[in-house]
XYZ file of C-alpha atoms in Angstrom:
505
model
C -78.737 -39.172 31.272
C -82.292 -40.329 31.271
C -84.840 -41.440 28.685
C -88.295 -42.242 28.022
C -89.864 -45.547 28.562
C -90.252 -46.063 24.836
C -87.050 -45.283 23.602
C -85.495 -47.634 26.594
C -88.018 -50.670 25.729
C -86.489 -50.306 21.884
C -82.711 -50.380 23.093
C -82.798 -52.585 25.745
C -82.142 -55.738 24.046
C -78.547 -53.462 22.826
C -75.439 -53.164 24.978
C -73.856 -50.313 22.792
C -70.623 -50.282 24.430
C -70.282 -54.192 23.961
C -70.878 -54.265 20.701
C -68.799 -51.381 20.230
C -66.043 -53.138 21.367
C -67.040 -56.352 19.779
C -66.963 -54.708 16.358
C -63.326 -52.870 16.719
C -61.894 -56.651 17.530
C -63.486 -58.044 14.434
C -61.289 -55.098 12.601
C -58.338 -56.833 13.056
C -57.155 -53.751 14.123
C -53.355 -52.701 14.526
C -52.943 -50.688 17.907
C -49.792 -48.016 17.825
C -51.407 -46.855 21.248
C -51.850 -47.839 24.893
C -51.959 -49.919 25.993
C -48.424 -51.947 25.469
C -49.362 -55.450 25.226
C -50.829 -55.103 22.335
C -54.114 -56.498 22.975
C -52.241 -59.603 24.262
C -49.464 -59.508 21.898
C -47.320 -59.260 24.454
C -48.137 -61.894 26.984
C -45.371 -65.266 27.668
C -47.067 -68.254 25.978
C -48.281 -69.404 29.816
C -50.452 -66.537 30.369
C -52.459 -66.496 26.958
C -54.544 -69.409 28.171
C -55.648 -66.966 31.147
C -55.375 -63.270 29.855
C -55.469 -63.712 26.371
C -58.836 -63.235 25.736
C -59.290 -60.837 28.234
C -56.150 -58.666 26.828
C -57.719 -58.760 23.339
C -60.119 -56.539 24.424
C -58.458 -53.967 26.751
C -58.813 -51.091 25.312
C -58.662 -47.034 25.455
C -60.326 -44.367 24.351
C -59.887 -44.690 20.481
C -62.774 -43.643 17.886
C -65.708 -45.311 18.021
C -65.561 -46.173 22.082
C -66.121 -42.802 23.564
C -64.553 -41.959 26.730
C -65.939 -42.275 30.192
C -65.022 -39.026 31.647
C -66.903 -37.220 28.347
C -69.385 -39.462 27.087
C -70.888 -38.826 24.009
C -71.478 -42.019 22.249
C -71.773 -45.761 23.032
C -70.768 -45.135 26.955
C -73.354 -42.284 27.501
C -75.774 -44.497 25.549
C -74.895 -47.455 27.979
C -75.370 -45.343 30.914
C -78.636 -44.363 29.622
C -79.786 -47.683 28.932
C -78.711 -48.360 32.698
C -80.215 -45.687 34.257
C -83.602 -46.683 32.865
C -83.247 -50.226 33.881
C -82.341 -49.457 37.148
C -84.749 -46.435 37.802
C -82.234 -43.360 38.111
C -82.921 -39.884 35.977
C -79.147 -40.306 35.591
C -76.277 -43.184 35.675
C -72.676 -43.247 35.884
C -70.468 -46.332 35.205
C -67.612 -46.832 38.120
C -64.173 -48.743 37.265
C -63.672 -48.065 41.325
C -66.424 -50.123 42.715
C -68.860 -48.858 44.943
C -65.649 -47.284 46.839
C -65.481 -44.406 44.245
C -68.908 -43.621 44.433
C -68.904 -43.492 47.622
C -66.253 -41.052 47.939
C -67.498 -38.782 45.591
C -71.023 -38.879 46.552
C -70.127 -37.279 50.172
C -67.336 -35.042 48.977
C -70.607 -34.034 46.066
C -72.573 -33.192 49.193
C -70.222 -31.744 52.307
C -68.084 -28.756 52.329
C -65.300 -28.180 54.830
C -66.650 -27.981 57.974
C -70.191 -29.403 56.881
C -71.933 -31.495 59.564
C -73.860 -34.646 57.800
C -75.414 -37.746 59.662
C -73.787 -41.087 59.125
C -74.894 -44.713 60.222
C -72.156 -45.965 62.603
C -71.628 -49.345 60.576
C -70.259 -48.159 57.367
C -67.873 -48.758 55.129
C -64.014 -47.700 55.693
C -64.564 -45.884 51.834
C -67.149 -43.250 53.252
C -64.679 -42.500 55.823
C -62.381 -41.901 53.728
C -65.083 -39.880 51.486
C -65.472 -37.603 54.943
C -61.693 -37.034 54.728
C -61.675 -36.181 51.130
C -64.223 -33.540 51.452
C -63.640 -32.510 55.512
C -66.646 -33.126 56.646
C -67.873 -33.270 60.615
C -69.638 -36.462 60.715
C -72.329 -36.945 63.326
C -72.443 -40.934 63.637
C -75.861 -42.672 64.356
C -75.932 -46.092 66.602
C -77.695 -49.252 64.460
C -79.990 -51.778 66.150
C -78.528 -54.976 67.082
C -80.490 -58.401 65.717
C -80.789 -59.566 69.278
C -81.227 -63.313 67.668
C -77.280 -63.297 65.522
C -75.545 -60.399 67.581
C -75.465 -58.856 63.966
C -75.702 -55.058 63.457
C -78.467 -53.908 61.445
C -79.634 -50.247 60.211
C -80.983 -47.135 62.028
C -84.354 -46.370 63.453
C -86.501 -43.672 62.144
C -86.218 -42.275 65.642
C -82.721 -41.996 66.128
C -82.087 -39.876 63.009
C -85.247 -37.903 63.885
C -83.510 -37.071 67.318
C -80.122 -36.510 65.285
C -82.147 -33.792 63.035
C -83.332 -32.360 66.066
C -79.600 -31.783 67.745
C -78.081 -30.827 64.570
C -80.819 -28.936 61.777
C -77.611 -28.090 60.111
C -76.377 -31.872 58.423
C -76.565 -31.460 55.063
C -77.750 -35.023 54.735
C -78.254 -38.611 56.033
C -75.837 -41.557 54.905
C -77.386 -44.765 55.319
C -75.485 -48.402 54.180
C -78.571 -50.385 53.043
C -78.823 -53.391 52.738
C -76.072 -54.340 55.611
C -73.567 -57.427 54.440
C -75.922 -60.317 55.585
C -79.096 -59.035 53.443
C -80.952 -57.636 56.474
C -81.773 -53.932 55.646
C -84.914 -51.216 56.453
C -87.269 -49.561 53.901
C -86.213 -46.319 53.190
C -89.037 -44.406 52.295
C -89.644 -42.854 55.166
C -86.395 -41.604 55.707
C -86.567 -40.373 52.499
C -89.695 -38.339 53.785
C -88.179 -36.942 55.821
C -84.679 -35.997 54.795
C -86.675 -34.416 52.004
C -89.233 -32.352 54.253
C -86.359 -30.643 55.336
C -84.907 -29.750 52.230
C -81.887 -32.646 52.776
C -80.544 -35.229 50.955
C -80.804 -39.122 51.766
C -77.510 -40.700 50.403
C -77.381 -44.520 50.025
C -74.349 -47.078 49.931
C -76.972 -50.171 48.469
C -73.559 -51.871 47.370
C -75.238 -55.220 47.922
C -79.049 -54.545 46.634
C -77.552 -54.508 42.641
C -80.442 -56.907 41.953
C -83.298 -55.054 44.771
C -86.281 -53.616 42.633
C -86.196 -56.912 40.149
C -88.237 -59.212 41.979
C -91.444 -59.322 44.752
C -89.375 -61.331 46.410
C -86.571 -59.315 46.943
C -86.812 -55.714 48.699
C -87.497 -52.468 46.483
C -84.682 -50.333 45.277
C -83.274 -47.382 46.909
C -83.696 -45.355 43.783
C -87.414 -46.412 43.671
C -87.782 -45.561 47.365
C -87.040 -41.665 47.491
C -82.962 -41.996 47.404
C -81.341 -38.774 45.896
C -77.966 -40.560 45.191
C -77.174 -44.397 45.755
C -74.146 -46.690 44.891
C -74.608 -50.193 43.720
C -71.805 -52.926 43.273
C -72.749 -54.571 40.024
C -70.028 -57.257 40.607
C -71.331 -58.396 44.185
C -74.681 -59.656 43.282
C -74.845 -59.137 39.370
C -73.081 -60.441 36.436
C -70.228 -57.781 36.563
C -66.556 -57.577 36.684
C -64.643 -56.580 40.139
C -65.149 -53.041 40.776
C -67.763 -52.765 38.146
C -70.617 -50.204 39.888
C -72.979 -47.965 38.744
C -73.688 -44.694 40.438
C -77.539 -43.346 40.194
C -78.915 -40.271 40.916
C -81.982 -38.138 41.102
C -83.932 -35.481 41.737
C -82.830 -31.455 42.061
C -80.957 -31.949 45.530
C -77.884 -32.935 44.903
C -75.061 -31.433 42.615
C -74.681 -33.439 39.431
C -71.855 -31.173 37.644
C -69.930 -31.567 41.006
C -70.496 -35.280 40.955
C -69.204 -35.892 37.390
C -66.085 -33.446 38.008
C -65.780 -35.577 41.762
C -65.710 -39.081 39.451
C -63.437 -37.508 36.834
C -60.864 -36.664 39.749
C -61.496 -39.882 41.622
C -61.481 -42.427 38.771
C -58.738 -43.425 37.076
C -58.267 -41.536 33.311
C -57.269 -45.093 31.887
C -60.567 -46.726 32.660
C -61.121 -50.358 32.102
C -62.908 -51.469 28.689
C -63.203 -54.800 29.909
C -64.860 -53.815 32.981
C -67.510 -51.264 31.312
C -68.918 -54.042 28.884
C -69.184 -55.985 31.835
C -71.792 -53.368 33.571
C -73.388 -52.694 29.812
C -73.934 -56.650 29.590
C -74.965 -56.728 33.522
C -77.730 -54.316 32.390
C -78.254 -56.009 29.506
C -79.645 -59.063 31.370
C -81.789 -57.162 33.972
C -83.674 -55.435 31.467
C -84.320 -58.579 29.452
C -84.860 -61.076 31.945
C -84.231 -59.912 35.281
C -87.298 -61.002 37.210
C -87.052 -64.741 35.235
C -83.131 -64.579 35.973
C -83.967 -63.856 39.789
C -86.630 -66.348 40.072
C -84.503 -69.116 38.753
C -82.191 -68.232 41.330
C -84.597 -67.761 44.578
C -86.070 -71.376 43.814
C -82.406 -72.670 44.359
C -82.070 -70.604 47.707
C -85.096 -71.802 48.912
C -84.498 -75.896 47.718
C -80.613 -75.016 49.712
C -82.481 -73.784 52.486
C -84.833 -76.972 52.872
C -82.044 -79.096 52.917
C -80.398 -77.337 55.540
C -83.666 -77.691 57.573
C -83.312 -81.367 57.074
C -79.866 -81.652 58.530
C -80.949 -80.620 61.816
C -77.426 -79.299 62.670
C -77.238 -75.559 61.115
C -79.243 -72.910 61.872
C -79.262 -69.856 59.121
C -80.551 -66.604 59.391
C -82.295 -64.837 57.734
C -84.859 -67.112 57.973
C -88.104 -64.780 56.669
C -88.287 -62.871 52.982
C -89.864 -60.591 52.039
C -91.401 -58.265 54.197
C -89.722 -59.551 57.275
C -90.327 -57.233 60.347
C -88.805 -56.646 63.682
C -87.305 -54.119 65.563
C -84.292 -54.283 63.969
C -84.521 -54.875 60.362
C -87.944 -54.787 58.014
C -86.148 -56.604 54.882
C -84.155 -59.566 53.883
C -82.197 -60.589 50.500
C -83.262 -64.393 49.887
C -79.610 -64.675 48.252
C -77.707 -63.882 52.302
C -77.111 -67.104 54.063
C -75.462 -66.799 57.169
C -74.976 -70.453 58.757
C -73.978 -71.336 62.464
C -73.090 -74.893 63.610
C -76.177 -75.124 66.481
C -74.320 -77.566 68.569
C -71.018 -75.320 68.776
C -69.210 -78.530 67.498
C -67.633 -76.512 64.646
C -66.200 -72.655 65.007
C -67.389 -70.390 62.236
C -63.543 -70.696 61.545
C -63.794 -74.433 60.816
C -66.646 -74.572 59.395
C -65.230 -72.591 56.641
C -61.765 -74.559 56.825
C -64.110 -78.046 56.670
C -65.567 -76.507 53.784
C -62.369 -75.331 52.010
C -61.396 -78.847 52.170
C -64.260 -79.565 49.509
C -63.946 -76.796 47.207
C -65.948 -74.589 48.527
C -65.425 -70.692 49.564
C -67.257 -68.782 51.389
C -67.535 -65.080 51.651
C -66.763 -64.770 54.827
C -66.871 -65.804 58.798
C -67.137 -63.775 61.243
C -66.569 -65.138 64.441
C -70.061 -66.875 64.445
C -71.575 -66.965 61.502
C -70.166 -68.337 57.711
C -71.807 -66.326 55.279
C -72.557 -67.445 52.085
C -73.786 -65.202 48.919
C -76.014 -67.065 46.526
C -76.471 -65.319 42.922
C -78.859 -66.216 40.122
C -75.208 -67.278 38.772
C -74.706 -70.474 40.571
C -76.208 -73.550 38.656
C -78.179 -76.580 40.596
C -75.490 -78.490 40.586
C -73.383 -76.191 42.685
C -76.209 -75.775 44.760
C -76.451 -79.275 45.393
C -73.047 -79.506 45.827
C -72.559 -77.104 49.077
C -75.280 -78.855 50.419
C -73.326 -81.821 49.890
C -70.465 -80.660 51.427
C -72.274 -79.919 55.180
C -73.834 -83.272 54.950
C -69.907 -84.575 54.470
C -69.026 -82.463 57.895
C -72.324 -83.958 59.511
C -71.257 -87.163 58.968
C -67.331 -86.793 59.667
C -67.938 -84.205 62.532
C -69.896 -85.623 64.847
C -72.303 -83.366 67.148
C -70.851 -82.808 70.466
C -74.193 -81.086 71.453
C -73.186 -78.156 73.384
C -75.078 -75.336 74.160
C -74.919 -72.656 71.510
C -72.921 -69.800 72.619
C -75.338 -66.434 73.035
C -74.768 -63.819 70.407
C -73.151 -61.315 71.565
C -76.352 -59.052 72.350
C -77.162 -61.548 74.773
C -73.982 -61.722 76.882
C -73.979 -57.637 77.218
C -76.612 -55.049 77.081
C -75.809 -53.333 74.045
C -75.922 -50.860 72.445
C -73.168 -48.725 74.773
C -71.605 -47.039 72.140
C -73.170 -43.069 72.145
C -76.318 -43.619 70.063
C -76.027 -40.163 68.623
C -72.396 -38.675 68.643
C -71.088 -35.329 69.075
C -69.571 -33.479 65.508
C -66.504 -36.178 64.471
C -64.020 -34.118 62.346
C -62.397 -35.813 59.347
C -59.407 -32.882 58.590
C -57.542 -34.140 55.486
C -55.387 -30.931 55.786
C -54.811 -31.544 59.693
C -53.232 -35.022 58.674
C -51.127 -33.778 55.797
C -49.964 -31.004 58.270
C -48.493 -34.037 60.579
C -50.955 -32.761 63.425
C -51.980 -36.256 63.463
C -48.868 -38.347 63.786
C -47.482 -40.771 66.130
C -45.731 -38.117 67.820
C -49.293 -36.338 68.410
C -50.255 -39.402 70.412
C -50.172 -40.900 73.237
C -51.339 -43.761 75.209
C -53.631 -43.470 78.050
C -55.810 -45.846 80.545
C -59.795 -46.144 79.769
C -60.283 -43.877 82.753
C -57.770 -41.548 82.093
C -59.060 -41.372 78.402
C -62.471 -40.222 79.269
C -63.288 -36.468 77.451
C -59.684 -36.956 75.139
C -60.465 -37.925 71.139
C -59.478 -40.972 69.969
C -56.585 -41.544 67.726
C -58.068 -45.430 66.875
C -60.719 -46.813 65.425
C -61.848 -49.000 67.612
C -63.931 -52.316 66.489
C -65.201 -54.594 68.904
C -65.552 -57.656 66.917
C -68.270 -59.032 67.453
C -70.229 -57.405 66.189
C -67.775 -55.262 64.031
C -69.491 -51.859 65.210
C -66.977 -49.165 65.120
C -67.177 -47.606 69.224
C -64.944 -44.796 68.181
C -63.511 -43.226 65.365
C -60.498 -41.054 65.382
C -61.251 -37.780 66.104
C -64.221 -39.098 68.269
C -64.653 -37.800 71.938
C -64.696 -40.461 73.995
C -67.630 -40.474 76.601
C -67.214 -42.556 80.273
C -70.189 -45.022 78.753
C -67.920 -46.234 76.067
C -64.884 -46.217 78.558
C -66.942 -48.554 80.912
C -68.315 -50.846 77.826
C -64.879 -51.408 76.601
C -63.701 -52.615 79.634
C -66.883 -54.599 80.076
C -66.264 -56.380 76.571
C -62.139 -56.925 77.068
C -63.330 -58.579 80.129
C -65.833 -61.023 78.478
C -63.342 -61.801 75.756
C -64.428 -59.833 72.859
C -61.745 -59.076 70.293
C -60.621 -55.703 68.717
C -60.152 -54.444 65.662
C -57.930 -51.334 64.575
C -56.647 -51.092 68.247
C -54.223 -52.684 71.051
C -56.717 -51.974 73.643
C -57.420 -55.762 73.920
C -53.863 -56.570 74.905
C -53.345 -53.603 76.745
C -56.851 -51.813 78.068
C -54.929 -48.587 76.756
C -56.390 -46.024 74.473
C -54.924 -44.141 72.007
C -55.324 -40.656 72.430
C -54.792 -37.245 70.360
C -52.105 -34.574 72.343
């Protein structure tokens, strides 16, 4: 659903579907169809001040505003529009988030049986797109920032040696960039996926805005990715779950993706939501660099101010073009803060700043993480900054010694850097072969060479060290026990109460 420079620079300023939608309304239309409010007819008097205007536009697939699962008119021209903005041969709108997407981009991909490589840190929806199509996943260790404890991306290296063992994956699934902004450039893997006649899949969920800006990193589309997810809602001007699904290139099956989407998406779409993503696009293509550089001149005046308060550090500290080790790229809008004196936990550091209005995306254990969008005005800015100089002042600085990330207190990684062949059997757990009553609980040692029936999540740093279905080796017996016993948490599992496993029969 692509189109030629000219014809997008002529229709950019449009958002068809909007205006679509825009003009029905001004109809004054009568609606003897779905759905049964009655574009807000319906609603008690105490929701109209919240839904009304939101209702009054929630609409079906009536003439005039095509249909997403056949579009012909203002939709497919939207998706157009959207694919040329963004850089894809072809776009598809998502009412799913990048969930759906990702779902149907592996199930697009992997037979039964199929073996494809997958970076360890991903999602809990491509799992679930491994069940849906029953693929054998072959799971790739990340590098650990050494600096937060954080997990990063692949090496080059690792998914060379993962070719090497298994010539037969289908393709490489890489999450890119990872929740804090800190990411790889994927060109090269690109290379070489594509020098062996296999696709390079991309969840860039949180790089909606990547490709807009020198100071942010380039696109996966523009760097060699056949297929790649983006949540338009997480860093764009979306609603929640609006995503956009691009493709390109003659690798991977487009027929199968649109009949994966139609199957996986629901067949009352949201209106609302789809003018969202037309208007999202609408703004990129007009203004997106001037949009973004508004916004990176507040990040960086937030991030002085933090340097003046002496008491936070915040990470990541370099953009763009930020090399190390472990990750090559960095999204000026990711700030991950950490009280330097250990005064405040992540956890109340967040609760201090609840107390003032503000929320956060998320803590995890070290780190508060905030997500800064072209969105936020000055003023709001200002005001989180605000806020931590409130918590300096009320909080005073017990100046203790920083606890290590969690790199530093073990030598990670000791989860298998390359795994064996995971099997994800939707038919074997519709059969029951993977009930409770298929389980059992075992010691570490006695685990050793059984698959898992967990997923297991040390947290930190939130890497998965098994998945179900996973063999477990005697390295990640001995590192489990190694992090229970330095008081590491776990996710998914009893294993920290109990140092038991859970084990298939």
């Amino acid at each position: 659903m692509s189109m030629s420079n000219s014809q997008s620079s002529k229709k950019q300023h449009k958002a068809p579907l909007y205006e679509a939608m825009v003009a029905h309304k001004a109809k004054n239309p009568v609606s003897l169809h779905v759905p049964g409010h009655k574009s807000g007819q319906g609603l008690l008097d105490e929701g109209v001040p919240f839904f009304g205007e939101i209702m009054a536009i929630d609409y079906t697939e009536i003439t005039g505003l095509d249909d997403l699962h056949h579009p012909e008119g203002v939709i497919r021209e939207a998706e157009e529009l959207a694919a040329a903005c963004f850089g894809a041969e072809e776009t598809h709108f998502l009412i799913g988030g990048s969930t759906v997407g990702n779902m149907a981009m592996i199930a697009a991909v992997c037979e039964r049986g199929d073996v494809i490589l997958v970076q360890r840190n991903v999602h809990k929806s491509v799992i679930h797109g491994l069940m849906v199509s029953g693929a054998n996943a072959v799971f790739i260790a990340p590098s650990i920032d050494p600096q937060t404890g954080v997990a990063t991306s692949v090496t080059i290296e690792a998914v060379k040696q993962a070719l090497h063992q298994y010539p037969e994956a289908k393709a490489l699934f890489l999450t890119n960039p990872n929740y804090y902004g800190m990411g790889v450039n994927l060109a090269p893997f690109a290379e070489l996926m594509h020098a062996q006649e296999k696709m390079l899949l991309v969840d860039e969920a949180h790089g909606a805005h990547y490709g807009f800006h020198p100071e942010v990193p380039a696109s996966a589309i523009s760097q060699g990715a056949d297929a790649v997810v983006q949540s338009t809602h997480k860093m764009l001007t979306a609603m929640t779950m609006g995503a956009m699904f691009h493709l390109q290139g003659p690798r991977i099956n487009r027929n199968a993706i649109r009949r994966l989407l139609g199957m996986l998406q629901s067949s009352s779409p949201s209106y609302p939501i789809m003018a969202s993503l037309d208007l999202a696009r609408k703004r990129m293509h007009m203004e997106g660099e001037e949009w973004l550089t508004e916004g990176i001149a507040l990040v960086k005046e937030f991030r002085s101010l933090l340097d003046e308060m002496d008491r936070f550090q915040y990470f990541p500290r370099e953009f763009p073009g930020h090399s190390s080790e472990e990750y090559e790229t960095a999204d000026p809008f990711k700030v991950a803060i950490v009280d330097a004196t250990s005064t405040l936990t992540a956890t109340e550091l967040k609760e201090r700043l609840e107390e003032q209005g503000i929320y956060v995306e998320m803590t995890d254990g070290r780190h508060v993480l905030f997500v800064f969008t072209p969105a936020l005005s000055r003023s709001d800015v200002l005001r989180v900054a605000g806020a931590l100089a409130n918590i300096c002042l009320d909080v005073p600085s017990q100046k203790k010694e920083l606890q290590a990330p969690i790199s530093n207190i073990l030598k990670l990684p000791y989860y298998t850097q390359i795994s064996s062949p995971v099997p994800f059997d939707m038919n074997e757990i519709s059969r029951g072969g993977r009930t409770e009553e298929a389980c059992c609980k075992v010691s570490v040692q006695d685990a050793v060479g059984r698959k898992s029936a967990d997923m297991v999540i040390p947290y930190p740093p939130g890497i998965p060290y098994l998945y179900p279905g996973e063999v477990i080796s005697a390295a990640v017996a001995e590192a489990l026990l190694q992090l229970a016993s330095n008081g590491i948490k776990f996710q998914g599992t009893e294993f920290g109460q109990t140092h038991k496993l859970k084990v298939y029969t």
